Short mmCIF file of C-alpha atoms in Angstrom, two decimals:
data_model
loop_
_atom_site.label_atom_id
_atom_site.label_comp_id
_atom_site.label_asym_id
_atom_site.label_seq_id
_atom_site.Cartn_x
_atom_site.Cartn_y
_atom_site.Cartn_z
CA ILE A 1 -56.83 -14.04 51.37
CA THR A 2 -55.95 -11.28 53.76
CA SER A 3 -53.12 -8.82 53.91
CA GLU A 4 -51.80 -6.55 56.61
CA ASN A 5 -51.68 -2.80 56.33
CA SER A 6 -49.11 -2.61 59.12
CA PHE A 7 -45.53 -3.33 58.10
CA ASP A 8 -44.53 -4.16 61.69
CA LEU A 9 -47.35 -6.67 62.10
CA ALA A 10 -46.54 -8.20 58.72
CA MET A 11 -42.90 -8.66 59.83
CA VAL A 12 -44.05 -10.32 63.07
CA TRP A 13 -46.13 -12.82 61.10
CA LEU A 14 -43.24 -13.38 58.68
CA ALA A 15 -40.98 -14.20 61.64
CA VAL A 16 -43.58 -16.65 62.98
CA GLU A 17 -43.84 -18.26 59.54
CA TYR A 18 -40.05 -18.65 59.31
CA LEU A 19 -39.91 -20.17 62.77
CA VAL A 20 -42.63 -22.70 62.00
CA ALA A 21 -41.45 -23.38 58.45
CA GLU A 22 -37.86 -24.18 59.42
CA CYS A 23 -38.58 -26.45 62.41
CA TRP A 24 -38.38 -29.51 60.15
CA PHE A 25 -34.75 -29.04 59.13
CA GLY A 26 -32.90 -30.30 62.23
CA PRO A 27 -34.99 -33.45 62.76
CA THR A 28 -34.84 -34.23 59.04
CA VAL A 29 -31.04 -34.09 58.93
CA SER A 30 -30.89 -36.16 62.12
CA VAL A 31 -33.17 -38.85 60.67
CA LEU A 32 -31.28 -38.78 57.38
CA GLN A 33 -27.94 -39.34 59.09
CA SER A 34 -29.28 -42.07 61.36
CA SER A 35 -31.02 -43.85 58.47
CA VAL A 36 -28.01 -44.27 56.21
CA GLY A 37 -24.74 -46.02 56.87
CA LYS A 38 -21.72 -44.11 58.04
CA LYS A 39 -20.00 -44.69 54.69
CA ILE A 40 -22.71 -42.88 52.71
CA GLY A 41 -23.73 -40.20 55.23
CA GLY A 42 -21.81 -37.53 53.33
CA THR A 43 -23.36 -38.54 50.02
CA ALA A 44 -26.85 -38.53 51.54
CA GLN A 45 -26.26 -35.08 53.05
CA GLY A 46 -24.93 -33.82 49.72
CA LEU A 47 -27.96 -35.07 47.83
CA PHE A 48 -30.23 -33.54 50.46
CA THR A 49 -28.45 -30.21 49.97
CA VAL A 50 -28.82 -30.45 46.18
CA THR A 51 -32.56 -31.01 46.52
CA GLY A 52 -32.70 -27.92 48.74
CA ALA A 53 -30.81 -25.94 46.11
CA ILE A 54 -33.29 -27.06 43.46
CA GLY A 55 -36.10 -25.95 45.77
CA ASN A 56 -34.45 -22.54 46.03
CA LEU A 57 -35.21 -22.02 42.35
CA ALA A 58 -38.90 -21.64 43.26
CA PRO A 59 -38.76 -17.82 43.68
CA ALA A 60 -37.24 -17.43 40.21
CA LEU A 61 -39.87 -19.77 38.77
CA LEU A 62 -42.67 -17.84 40.48
CA GLY A 63 -41.22 -14.58 39.15
CA PHE A 64 -41.21 -16.04 35.65
CA VAL A 65 -44.81 -17.24 35.98
CA TYR A 66 -45.91 -13.86 37.34
CA ASP A 67 -44.13 -12.04 34.51
CA GLN A 68 -45.83 -14.28 31.95
CA GLN A 69 -49.22 -13.59 33.57
CA GLN A 70 -48.59 -9.85 33.45
CA GLN A 71 -47.57 -9.96 29.79
CA GLN A 72 -50.61 -12.02 28.81
CA GLN A 73 -52.95 -9.66 30.66
CA GLY A 74 -51.13 -6.53 29.46
CA VAL A 75 -50.98 -5.15 33.00
CA THR A 76 -47.85 -3.61 34.46
CA SER A 77 -48.84 -3.61 38.15
CA GLN A 78 -51.46 -5.79 39.71
CA SER A 79 -50.74 -6.91 43.26
CA GLU A 80 -53.80 -9.17 43.39
CA GLY A 81 -52.29 -11.48 40.79
CA LEU A 82 -49.06 -11.74 42.78
CA THR A 83 -50.94 -12.26 46.04
CA SER A 84 -52.98 -15.09 44.55
CA LEU A 85 -49.93 -16.68 42.90
CA LEU A 86 -47.96 -16.63 46.16
CA ALA A 87 -50.88 -17.86 48.26
CA VAL A 88 -51.59 -20.81 45.97
CA SER A 89 -47.97 -21.78 45.33
CA VAL A 90 -46.67 -21.45 48.90
CA CYS A 91 -49.66 -23.19 50.48
CA GLY A 92 -49.63 -25.85 47.77
CA CYS A 93 -45.94 -26.55 48.28
CA TYR A 94 -46.39 -26.80 52.07
CA ILE A 95 -49.26 -29.25 51.61
CA LEU A 96 -47.25 -31.28 49.09
CA SER A 97 -44.30 -31.29 51.49
CA ALA A 98 -46.52 -32.52 54.33
CA ILE A 99 -47.82 -35.32 52.12
CA CYS A 100 -44.26 -36.33 51.19
CA PHE A 101 -43.16 -36.31 54.85
CA GLY A 102 -46.20 -38.42 55.77
CA ALA A 103 -45.51 -40.90 52.97
CA SER A 104 -41.88 -41.10 54.06
CA ALA A 105 -42.88 -41.78 57.66
CA LEU A 106 -45.28 -44.53 56.59
CA SER A 107 -42.76 -46.19 54.30
CA ALA A 108 -39.86 -46.24 56.78
CA PRO A 109 -38.68 -49.72 57.75
CA PRO A 110 -39.34 -50.77 61.33
CA PRO A 111 -36.48 -50.02 63.73
CA LYS A 112 -33.94 -52.77 64.24
CA PRO A 113 -33.83 -54.27 67.72
CA LYS A 114 -30.72 -53.28 69.66
CA LEU A 115 -28.34 -56.03 70.59
CA GLU A 116 -27.26 -56.03 74.18
#
């Protein structure tokens, strides 16, 4: 695990991470809308948004886990514990997400032939 001593360089890498991390959103919504019928497109989009909202609880959960670690260890400031927790959880969630996307792609029904 590495860290940057330069705030500017850290912000550049954070911007790159955001750019790469959010590239999935547009294609996912497009596939979602094209995969469901027009009558349930709104429901599908709503459920997709709810799952995103649940995912947004991750920072609070990580904060809770970090706080519990600090209380168990009796330490008030230890950045290494936070660094390790973030590295494992963020990378683990990205890998799990990639696996889920791959499984979804493999389980998709074949496209229907277009009638002319």
